[in-house]
Short mmCIF file of C-alpha atoms and ligand atoms in Angstrom, two decimals:
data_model
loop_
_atom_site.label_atom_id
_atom_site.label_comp_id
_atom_site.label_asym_id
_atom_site.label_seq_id
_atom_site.Cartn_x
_atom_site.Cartn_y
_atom_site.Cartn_z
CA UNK A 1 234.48 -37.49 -36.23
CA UNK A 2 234.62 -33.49 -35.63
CA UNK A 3 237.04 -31.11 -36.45
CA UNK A 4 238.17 -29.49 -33.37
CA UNK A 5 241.25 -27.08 -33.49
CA UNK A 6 242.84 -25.87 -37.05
CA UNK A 7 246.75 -24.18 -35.85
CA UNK A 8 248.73 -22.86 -38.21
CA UNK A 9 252.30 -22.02 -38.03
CA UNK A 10 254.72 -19.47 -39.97
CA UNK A 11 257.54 -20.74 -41.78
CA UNK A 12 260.50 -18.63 -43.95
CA UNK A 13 261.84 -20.83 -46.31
CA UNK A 14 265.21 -19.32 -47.49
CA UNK A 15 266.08 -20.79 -51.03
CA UNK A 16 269.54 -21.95 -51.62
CA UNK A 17 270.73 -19.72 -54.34
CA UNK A 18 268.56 -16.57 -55.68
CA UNK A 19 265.95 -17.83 -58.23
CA UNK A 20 265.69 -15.74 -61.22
CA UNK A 21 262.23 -16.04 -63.64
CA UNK A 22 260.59 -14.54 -66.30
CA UNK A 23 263.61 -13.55 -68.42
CA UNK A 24 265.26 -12.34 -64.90
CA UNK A 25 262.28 -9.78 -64.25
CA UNK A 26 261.32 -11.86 -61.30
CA UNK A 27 263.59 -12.81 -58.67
CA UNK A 28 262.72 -15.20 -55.55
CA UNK A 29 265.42 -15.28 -52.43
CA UNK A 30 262.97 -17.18 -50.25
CA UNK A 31 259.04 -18.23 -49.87
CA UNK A 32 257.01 -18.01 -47.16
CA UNK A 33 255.01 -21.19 -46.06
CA UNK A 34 252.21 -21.77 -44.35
CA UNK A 35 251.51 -25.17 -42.43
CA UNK A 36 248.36 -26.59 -41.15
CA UNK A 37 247.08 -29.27 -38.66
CA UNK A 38 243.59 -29.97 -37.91
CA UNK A 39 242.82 -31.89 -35.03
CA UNK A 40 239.41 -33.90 -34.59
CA UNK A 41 238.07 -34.63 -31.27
CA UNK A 42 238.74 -39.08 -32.33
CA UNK A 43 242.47 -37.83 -32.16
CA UNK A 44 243.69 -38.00 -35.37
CA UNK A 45 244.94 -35.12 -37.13
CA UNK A 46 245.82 -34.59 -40.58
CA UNK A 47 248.53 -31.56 -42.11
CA UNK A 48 248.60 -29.12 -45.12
CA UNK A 49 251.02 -26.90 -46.51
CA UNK A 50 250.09 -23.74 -48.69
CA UNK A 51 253.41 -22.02 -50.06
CA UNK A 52 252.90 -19.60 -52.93
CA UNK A 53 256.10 -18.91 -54.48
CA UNK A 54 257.10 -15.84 -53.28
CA UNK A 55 254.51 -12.82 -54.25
CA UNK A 56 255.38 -11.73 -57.61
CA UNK A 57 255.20 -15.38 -59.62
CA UNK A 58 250.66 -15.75 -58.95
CA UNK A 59 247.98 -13.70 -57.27
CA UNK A 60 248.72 -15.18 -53.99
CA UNK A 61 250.51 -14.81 -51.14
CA UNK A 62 251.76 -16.32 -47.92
CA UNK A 63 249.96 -13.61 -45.39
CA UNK A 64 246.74 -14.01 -47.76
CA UNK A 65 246.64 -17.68 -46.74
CA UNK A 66 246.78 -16.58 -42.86
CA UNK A 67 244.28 -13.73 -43.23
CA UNK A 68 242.00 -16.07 -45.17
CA UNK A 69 242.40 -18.69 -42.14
CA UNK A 70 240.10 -16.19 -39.58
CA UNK A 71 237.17 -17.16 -42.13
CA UNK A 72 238.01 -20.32 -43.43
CA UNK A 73 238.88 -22.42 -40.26
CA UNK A 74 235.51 -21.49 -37.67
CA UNK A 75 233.62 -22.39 -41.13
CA UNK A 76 235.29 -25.71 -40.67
CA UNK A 77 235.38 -26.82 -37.28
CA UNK A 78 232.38 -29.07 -35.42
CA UNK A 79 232.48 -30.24 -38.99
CA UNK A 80 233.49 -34.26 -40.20
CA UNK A 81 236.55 -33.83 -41.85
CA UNK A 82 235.88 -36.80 -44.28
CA UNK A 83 233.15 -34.37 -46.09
CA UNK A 84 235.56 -33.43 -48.21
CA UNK A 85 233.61 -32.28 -51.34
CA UNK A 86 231.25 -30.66 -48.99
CA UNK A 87 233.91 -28.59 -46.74
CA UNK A 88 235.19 -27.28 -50.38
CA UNK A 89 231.92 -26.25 -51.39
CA UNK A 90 231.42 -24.63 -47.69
CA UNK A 91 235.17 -22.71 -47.97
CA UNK A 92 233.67 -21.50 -51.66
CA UNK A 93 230.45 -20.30 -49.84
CA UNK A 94 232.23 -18.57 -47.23
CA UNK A 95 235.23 -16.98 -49.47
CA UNK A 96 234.84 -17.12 -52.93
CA UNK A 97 237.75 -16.93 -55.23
CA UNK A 98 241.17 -17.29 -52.96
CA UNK A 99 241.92 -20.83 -54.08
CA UNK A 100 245.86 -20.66 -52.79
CA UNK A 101 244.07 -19.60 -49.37
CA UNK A 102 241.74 -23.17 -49.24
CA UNK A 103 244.40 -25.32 -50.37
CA UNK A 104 246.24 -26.16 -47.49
CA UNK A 105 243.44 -26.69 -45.60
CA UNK A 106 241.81 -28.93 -48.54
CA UNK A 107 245.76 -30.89 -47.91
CA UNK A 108 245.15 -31.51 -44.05
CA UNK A 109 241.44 -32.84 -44.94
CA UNK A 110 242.72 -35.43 -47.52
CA UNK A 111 245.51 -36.30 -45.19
CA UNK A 112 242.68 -37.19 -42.63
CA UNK A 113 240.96 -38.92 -44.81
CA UNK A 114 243.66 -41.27 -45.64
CA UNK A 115 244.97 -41.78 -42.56
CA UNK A 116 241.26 -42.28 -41.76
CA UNK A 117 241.34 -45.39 -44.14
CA UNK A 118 244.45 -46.26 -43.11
CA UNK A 119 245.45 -45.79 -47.00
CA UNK A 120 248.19 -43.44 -48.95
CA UNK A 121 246.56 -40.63 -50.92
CA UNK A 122 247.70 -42.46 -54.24
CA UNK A 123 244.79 -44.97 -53.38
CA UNK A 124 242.08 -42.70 -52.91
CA UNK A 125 243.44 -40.75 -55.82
CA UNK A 126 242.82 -44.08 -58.45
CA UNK A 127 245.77 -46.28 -57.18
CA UNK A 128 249.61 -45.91 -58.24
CA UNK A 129 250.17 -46.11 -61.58
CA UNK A 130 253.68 -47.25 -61.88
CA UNK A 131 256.60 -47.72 -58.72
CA UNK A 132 257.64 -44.03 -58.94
CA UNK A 133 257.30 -41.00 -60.34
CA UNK A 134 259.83 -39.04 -62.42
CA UNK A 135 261.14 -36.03 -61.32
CA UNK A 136 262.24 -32.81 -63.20
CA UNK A 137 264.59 -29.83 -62.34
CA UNK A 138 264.17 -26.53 -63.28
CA UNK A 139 267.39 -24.54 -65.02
CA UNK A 140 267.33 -20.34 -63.33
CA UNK A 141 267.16 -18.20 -66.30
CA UNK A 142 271.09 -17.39 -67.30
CA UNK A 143 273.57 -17.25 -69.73
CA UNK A 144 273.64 -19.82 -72.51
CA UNK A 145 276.74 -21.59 -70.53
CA UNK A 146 275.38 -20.81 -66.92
CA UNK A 147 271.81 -22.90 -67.92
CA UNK A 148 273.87 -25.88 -70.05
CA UNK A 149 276.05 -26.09 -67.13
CA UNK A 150 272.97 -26.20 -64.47
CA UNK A 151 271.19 -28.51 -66.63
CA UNK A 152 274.90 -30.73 -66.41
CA UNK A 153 274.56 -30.43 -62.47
CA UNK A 154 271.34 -32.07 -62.88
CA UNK A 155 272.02 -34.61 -65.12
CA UNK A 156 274.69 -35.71 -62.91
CA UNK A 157 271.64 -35.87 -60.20
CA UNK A 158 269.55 -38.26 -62.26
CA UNK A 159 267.46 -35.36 -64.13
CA UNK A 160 266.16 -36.71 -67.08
CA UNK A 161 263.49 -33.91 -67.23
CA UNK A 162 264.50 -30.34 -67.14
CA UNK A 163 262.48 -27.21 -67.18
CA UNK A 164 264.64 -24.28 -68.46
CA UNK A 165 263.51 -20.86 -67.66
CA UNK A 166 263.65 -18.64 -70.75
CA UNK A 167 261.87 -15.20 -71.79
CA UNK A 168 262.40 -11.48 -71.34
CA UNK A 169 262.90 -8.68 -74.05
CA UNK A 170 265.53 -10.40 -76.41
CA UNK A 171 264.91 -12.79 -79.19
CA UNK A 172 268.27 -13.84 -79.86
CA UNK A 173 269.60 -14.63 -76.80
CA UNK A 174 266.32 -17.22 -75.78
CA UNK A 175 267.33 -18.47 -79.00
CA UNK A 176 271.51 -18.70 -78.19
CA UNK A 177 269.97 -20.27 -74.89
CA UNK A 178 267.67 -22.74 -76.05
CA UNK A 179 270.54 -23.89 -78.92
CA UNK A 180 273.02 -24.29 -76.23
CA UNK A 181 270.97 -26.38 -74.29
CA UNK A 182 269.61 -28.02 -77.15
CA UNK A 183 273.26 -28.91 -78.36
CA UNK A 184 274.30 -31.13 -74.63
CA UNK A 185 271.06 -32.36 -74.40
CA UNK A 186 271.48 -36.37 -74.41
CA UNK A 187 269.01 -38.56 -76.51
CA UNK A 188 267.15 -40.08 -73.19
CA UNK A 189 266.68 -35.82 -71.87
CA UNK A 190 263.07 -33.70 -72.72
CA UNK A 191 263.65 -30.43 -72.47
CA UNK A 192 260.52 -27.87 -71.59
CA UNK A 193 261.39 -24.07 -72.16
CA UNK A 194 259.39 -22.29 -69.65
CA UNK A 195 258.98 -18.35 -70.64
CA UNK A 196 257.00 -17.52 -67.54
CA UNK A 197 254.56 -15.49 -69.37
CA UNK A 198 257.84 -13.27 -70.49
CA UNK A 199 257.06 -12.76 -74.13
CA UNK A 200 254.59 -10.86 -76.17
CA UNK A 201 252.82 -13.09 -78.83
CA UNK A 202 255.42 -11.35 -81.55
CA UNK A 203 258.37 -12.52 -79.47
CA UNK A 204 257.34 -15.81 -78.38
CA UNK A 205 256.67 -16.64 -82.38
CA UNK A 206 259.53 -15.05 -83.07
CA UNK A 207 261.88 -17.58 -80.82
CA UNK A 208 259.84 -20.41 -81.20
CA UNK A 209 259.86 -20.69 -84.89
CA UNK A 210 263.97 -19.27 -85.16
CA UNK A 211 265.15 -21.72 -82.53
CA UNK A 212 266.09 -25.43 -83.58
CA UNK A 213 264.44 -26.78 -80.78
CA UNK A 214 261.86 -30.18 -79.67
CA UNK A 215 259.81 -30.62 -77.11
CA UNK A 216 257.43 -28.67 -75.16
CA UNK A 217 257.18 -24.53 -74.56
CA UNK A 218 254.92 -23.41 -71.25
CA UNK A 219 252.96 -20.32 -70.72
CA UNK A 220 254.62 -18.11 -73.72
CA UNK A 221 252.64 -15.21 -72.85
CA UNK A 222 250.74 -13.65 -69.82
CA UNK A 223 246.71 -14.41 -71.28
CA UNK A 224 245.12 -17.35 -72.43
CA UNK A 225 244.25 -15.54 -76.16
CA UNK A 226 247.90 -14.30 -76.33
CA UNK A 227 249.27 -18.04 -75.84
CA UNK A 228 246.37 -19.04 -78.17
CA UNK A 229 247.86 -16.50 -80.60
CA UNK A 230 251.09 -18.40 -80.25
CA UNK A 231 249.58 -21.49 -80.94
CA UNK A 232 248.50 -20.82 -83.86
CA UNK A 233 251.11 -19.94 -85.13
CA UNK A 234 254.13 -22.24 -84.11
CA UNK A 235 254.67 -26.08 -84.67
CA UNK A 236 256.03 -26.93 -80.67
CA UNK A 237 253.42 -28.59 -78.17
CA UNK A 238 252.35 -26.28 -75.77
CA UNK A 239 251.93 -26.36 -71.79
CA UNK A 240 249.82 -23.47 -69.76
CA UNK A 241 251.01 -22.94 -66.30
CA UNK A 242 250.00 -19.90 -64.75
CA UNK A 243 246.98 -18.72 -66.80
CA UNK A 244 244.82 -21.14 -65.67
CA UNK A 245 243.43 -21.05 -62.55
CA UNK A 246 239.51 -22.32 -62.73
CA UNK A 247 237.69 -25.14 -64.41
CA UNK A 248 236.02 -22.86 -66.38
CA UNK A 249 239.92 -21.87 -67.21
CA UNK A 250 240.66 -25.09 -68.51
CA UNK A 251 237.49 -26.29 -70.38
CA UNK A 252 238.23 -23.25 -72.02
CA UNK A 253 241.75 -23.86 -73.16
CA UNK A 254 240.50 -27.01 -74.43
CA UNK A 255 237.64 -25.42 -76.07
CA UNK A 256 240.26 -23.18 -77.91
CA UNK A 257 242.79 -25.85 -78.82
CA UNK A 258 245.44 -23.65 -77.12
CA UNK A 259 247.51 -26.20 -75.89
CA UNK A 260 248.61 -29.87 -75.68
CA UNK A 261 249.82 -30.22 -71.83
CA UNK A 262 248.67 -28.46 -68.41
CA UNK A 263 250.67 -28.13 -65.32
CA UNK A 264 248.58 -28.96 -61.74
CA UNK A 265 249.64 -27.35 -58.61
CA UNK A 266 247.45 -27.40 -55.99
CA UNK A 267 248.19 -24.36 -54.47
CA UNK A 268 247.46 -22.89 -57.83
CA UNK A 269 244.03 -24.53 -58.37
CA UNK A 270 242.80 -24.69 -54.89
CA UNK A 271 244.02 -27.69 -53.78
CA UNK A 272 243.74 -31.65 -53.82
CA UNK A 273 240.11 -31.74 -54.54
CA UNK A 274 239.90 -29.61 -57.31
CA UNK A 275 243.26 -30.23 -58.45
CA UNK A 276 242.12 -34.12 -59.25
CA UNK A 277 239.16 -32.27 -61.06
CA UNK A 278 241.99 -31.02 -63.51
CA UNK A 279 243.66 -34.16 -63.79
CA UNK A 280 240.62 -36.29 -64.39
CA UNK A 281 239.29 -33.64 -67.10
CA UNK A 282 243.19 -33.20 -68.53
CA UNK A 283 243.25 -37.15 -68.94
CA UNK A 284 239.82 -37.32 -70.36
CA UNK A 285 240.62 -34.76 -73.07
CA UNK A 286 244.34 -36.13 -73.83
CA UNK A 287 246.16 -33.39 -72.55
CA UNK A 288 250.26 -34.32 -70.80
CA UNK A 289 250.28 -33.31 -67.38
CA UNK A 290 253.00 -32.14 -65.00
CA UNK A 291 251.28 -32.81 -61.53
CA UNK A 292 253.45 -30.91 -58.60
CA UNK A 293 253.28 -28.11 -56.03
CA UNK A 294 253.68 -23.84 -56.83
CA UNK A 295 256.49 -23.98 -53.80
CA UNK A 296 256.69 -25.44 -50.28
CA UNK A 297 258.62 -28.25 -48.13
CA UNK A 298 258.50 -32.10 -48.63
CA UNK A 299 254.96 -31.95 -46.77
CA UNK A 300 253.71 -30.18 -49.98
CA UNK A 301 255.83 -31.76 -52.83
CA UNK A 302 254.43 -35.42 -51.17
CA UNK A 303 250.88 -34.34 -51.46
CA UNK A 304 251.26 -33.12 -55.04
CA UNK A 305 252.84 -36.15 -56.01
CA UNK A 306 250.20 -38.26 -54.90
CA UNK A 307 248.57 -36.98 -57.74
CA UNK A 308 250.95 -37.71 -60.25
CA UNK A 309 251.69 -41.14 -59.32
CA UNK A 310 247.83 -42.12 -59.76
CA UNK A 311 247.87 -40.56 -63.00
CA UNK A 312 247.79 -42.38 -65.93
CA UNK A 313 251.82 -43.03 -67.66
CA UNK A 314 250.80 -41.95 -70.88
CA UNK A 315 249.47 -38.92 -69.45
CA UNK A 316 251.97 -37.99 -66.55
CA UNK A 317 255.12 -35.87 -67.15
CA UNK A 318 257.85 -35.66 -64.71
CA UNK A 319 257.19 -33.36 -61.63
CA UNK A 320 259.62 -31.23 -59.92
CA UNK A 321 260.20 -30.96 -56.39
CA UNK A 322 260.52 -27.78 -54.25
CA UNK A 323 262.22 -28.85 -51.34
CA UNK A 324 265.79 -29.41 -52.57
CA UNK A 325 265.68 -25.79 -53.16
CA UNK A 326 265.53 -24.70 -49.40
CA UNK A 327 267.96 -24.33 -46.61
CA UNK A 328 265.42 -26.05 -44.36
CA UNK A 329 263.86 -29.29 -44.16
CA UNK A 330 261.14 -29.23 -42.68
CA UNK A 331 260.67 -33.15 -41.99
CA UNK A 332 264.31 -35.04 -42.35
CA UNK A 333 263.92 -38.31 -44.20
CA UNK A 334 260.17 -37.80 -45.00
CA UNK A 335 258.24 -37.71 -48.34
CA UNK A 336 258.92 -38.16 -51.34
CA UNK A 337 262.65 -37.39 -52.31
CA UNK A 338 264.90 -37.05 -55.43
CA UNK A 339 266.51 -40.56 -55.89
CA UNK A 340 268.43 -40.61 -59.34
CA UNK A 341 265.91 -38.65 -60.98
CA UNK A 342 262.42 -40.40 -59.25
CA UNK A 343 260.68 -40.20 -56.24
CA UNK A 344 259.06 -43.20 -54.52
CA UNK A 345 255.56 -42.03 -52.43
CA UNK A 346 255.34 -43.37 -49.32
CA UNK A 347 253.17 -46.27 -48.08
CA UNK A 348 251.86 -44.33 -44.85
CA UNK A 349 248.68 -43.48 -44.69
CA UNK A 350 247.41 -40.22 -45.82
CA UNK A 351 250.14 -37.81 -47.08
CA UNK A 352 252.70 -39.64 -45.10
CA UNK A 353 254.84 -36.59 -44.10
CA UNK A 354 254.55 -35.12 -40.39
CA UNK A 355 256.79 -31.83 -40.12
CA UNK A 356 259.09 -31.91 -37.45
CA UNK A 357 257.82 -30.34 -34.25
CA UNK A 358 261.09 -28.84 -32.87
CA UNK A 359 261.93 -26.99 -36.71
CA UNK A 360 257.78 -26.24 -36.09
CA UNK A 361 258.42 -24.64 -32.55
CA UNK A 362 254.78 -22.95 -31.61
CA UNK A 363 251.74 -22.35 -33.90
CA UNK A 364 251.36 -18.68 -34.80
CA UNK A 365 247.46 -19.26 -34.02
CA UNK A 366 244.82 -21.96 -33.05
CA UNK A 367 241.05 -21.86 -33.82
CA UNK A 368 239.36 -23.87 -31.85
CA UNK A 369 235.81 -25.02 -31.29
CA UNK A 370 233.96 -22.69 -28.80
CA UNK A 371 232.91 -24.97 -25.72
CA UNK A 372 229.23 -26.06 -24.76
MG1 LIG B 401 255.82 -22.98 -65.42
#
């Protein structure tokens, strides 16, 4: 089997309400999505997704991905899409770093591969580890009543899980907010305060250790050695998000002791392949582990959750899901979807989600493979 054609098509995602971060520094009205099919000349094809969110949350963005596509896919194509370790070390030969760029191509080859085998990506992944996986929301950064009312809204959508975004420049209203939230939260609800990278070390120990608050805080600071600093100097368990991007990232947060939980995004990491790197090492070690995409449509929150769902319970932590943030779905009735607070995978092979072709209309561009 030969890879033949990679198209790609361009997709503006328009988020529901604005979608405020960071302590409100960062604001996100809508994402731009890429989406992938490669086509092998046994006609089966297999699709990918790769959806930073927006350009100001990671170093990526969606015309990167496109840009990165005029090297990436003629590396690919004549090639056996089933190499799958092998095509990710020939997309690292050919364009080092860029691992948002490879990922939704590293998507389409794993959702070859399973439909390949005729089995879900949960299979090849280690099998499913449970009957679904739990989901969590995330709360916009707001007022103390704005964010206990959000988390309410989700509650009353099966939420169990909820990710509140906290952070920015003032100590004692992250701690009014986290209090707030802390006071309606029910006995069966874990709470994660995300800070986005908000806080300097000084703030984030400041909050952490003046707010009357359990559970997890993620990515306190923008470096590894400032979150570190934190660390060492608060009692909450701690999740990195956005400062990790490598292996060599992680083993070193483990190295350092600098946290207790990671989150895995493939789009972050550089996709399925390496993103099951993360979660094999991040089980090994004992770390918690949110397993879900940066941003995208069901296509992309299905693949990620593949993951999860083959991860080990005492390991996984609820994921959250992108696409009930959009205006658009991208493939009606497909994927895995919020159903009183879980998502069930589904049993089709491969990823199991094909986007719609009349909400696809035409590819923005088609490599093919030249002809004899
Ligand atoms: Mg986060």
């Amino acid at each position: 089997m030969r890879i033949s054609r990679i198209s790609a098509w361009q997709k503006t995602l328009p988020l529901r309400k604005p979608y405020w971060l960071s302590g409100g520094r960062l604001k996100f009205e809508a994402l731009d999505s890429t989406i992938l099919r490669i086509d092998t000349d046994e006609g089966l094809s297999g699709w990918g997704e790769g959806c930073p969110w927006g350009h100001s949350y990671l170093p990526a963005f969606g015309g990167g991905i496109r840009a990165a596509l005029e090297i990436l896919a003629p590396a690919l194509i004549g090639r056996d899409p089933r190499d799958i370790d092998s095509l990710n070390r020939t997309m690292d030969v050919a364009l080092p770093g860029h691992l948002y760029a490879k990922s939704p191509l590293d998507l389409a080859l794993w959702d070859l591969l399973g439909r390949a085998a005729g089995l879900p990506l949960y299979t090849l992944f280690g099998g499913a580890e449970g009957e679904c996986v739990a989901l969590s929301s995330s709360i916009s950064t707001g007022t103390p009543e704005e964010m206990v009312a959000l988390v309410e809204s989700a509650r009353n959508r099966g939420y169990r899980t909820h990710s509140a975004k906290i952070g920015g420049e003032d100590a004692a209203l992250d701690i009014a907010r986290i209090e707030a939230i802390e006071a309606a939260r029910r006995p069966d609800e874990q709470i994660t305060y995300d800070a986005n990278r908000a806080w300097t070390p000084a703030l984030a120990i400041e909050v952490m250790n003046g707010a009357a608050a359990r559970g997890w805080f993620e990515q306190p600071c923008e470096t590894l050695d400032q979150c570190l600093q934190v660390r060492r100097s608060t009692r909450q368990p701690i999740m990195l998000d956005e400062c990790l991007h490598s292996f060599q990232d992680h083993l070193e947060a483990w190295r350092a002791r600098a946290c207790e939980g990671v989150k895995v995004k493939p789009n972050r990491v550089g996709g399925l392949t390496k993103a099951r790197r993360l979660r094999d090492f991040g089980v090994s070690v004992g770390w918690r582990l949110h397993i879900e995409e940066v941003g995208g449509t069901v296509l992309a929150d299905t693949a990620a959750l593949h993951l999860a769902l083959s991860t080990p319970a005492e390991n996984r932590l609820a994921s959250w899901l992108c696409h009930p943030h959009l205006t658009e779905d991208g493939a009606p009735g497909q994927g895995a979807r919020n159903s009183d607070g879980a998502a069930v995978l589904p049993e089709a092979p491969g990823i199991g989600v094909v986007p719609d072709p009349d909400w696809l209309s035409e590819p923005l561009v088609s490599y093919e493979r030249p002809g004899p």
